[in-house]
Amino acid sequence: GTAIEPQSNVDRALALLRHLAQNPGWHGVRALGGDLALSPSTVYRLLDALVRAGFAQHDESTGRYAIGAGAVQLG
């Protein structure tokens, strides 16, 4: 049979970015992980990269994340 390829980190990051874009507002890591069937550690790593690239933003006072200006500019 044909092996199913595991999702790549790029696939996961794009799914996370799409989720943030389609669900405006601020989201916690655990909630995002639940929505996307990803572990919190994976979500945190992906968000870290997206924040550094400007595609997501992090509110340090609440620990929550939202879509970033860089992603909005792409749209």
Short mmCIF file of C-alpha atoms in Angstrom, two decimals, residues 18-68:
data_model
loop_
_atom_site.label_atom_id
_atom_site.label_comp_id
_atom_site.label_asym_id
_atom_site.label_seq_id
_atom_site.Cartn_x
_atom_site.Cartn_y
_atom_site.Cartn_z
CA ARG A 18 -5.18 29.92 8.08
CA HIS A 19 -6.96 29.18 11.37
CA LEU A 20 -5.83 32.49 12.88
CA ALA A 21 -6.96 34.35 9.75
CA GLN A 22 -10.40 32.69 9.72
CA ASN A 23 -10.96 33.11 13.47
CA PRO A 24 -10.17 36.72 14.39
CA GLY A 25 -9.26 37.43 17.97
CA TRP A 26 -6.78 36.16 20.51
CA HIS A 27 -6.23 32.45 21.06
CA GLY A 28 -4.40 30.37 23.64
CA VAL A 29 -1.89 27.69 22.68
CA ARG A 30 -3.95 24.83 24.13
CA ALA A 31 -7.13 25.96 22.36
CA LEU A 32 -5.29 26.24 19.05
CA GLY A 33 -3.79 22.80 19.58
CA GLY A 34 -7.22 21.36 20.24
CA ASP A 35 -8.70 23.03 17.17
CA LEU A 36 -5.90 21.76 14.93
CA ALA A 37 -5.20 18.39 16.59
CA LEU A 38 -1.62 19.44 17.41
CA SER A 39 0.28 19.21 20.67
CA PRO A 40 0.73 22.45 22.60
CA SER A 41 4.52 22.18 22.17
CA THR A 42 4.12 21.96 18.39
CA VAL A 43 1.71 24.91 18.35
CA TYR A 44 4.11 26.95 20.50
CA ARG A 45 7.06 26.24 18.16
CA LEU A 46 5.03 27.11 15.08
CA LEU A 47 3.69 30.30 16.67
CA ASP A 48 7.20 31.33 17.68
CA ALA A 49 8.29 31.13 14.04
CA LEU A 50 5.16 32.94 12.82
CA VAL A 51 5.64 35.74 15.38
CA ARG A 52 9.30 36.18 14.36
CA ALA A 53 8.17 36.46 10.73
CA GLY A 54 5.43 38.97 11.58
CA PHE A 55 2.62 36.61 10.54
CA ALA A 56 1.30 36.26 14.09
CA GLN A 57 1.38 38.48 17.14
CA HIS A 58 1.73 37.58 20.80
CA ASP A 59 0.16 39.42 23.72
CA GLU A 60 2.64 38.86 26.53
CA SER A 61 0.17 39.98 29.20
CA THR A 62 -2.34 37.24 28.32
CA GLY A 63 -0.09 34.72 26.53
CA ARG A 64 -2.52 34.64 23.61
CA TYR A 65 -1.87 34.87 19.87
CA ALA A 66 -3.60 36.49 16.89
CA ILE A 67 -3.01 37.02 13.19
CA GLY A 68 -0.14 39.44 12.53
#
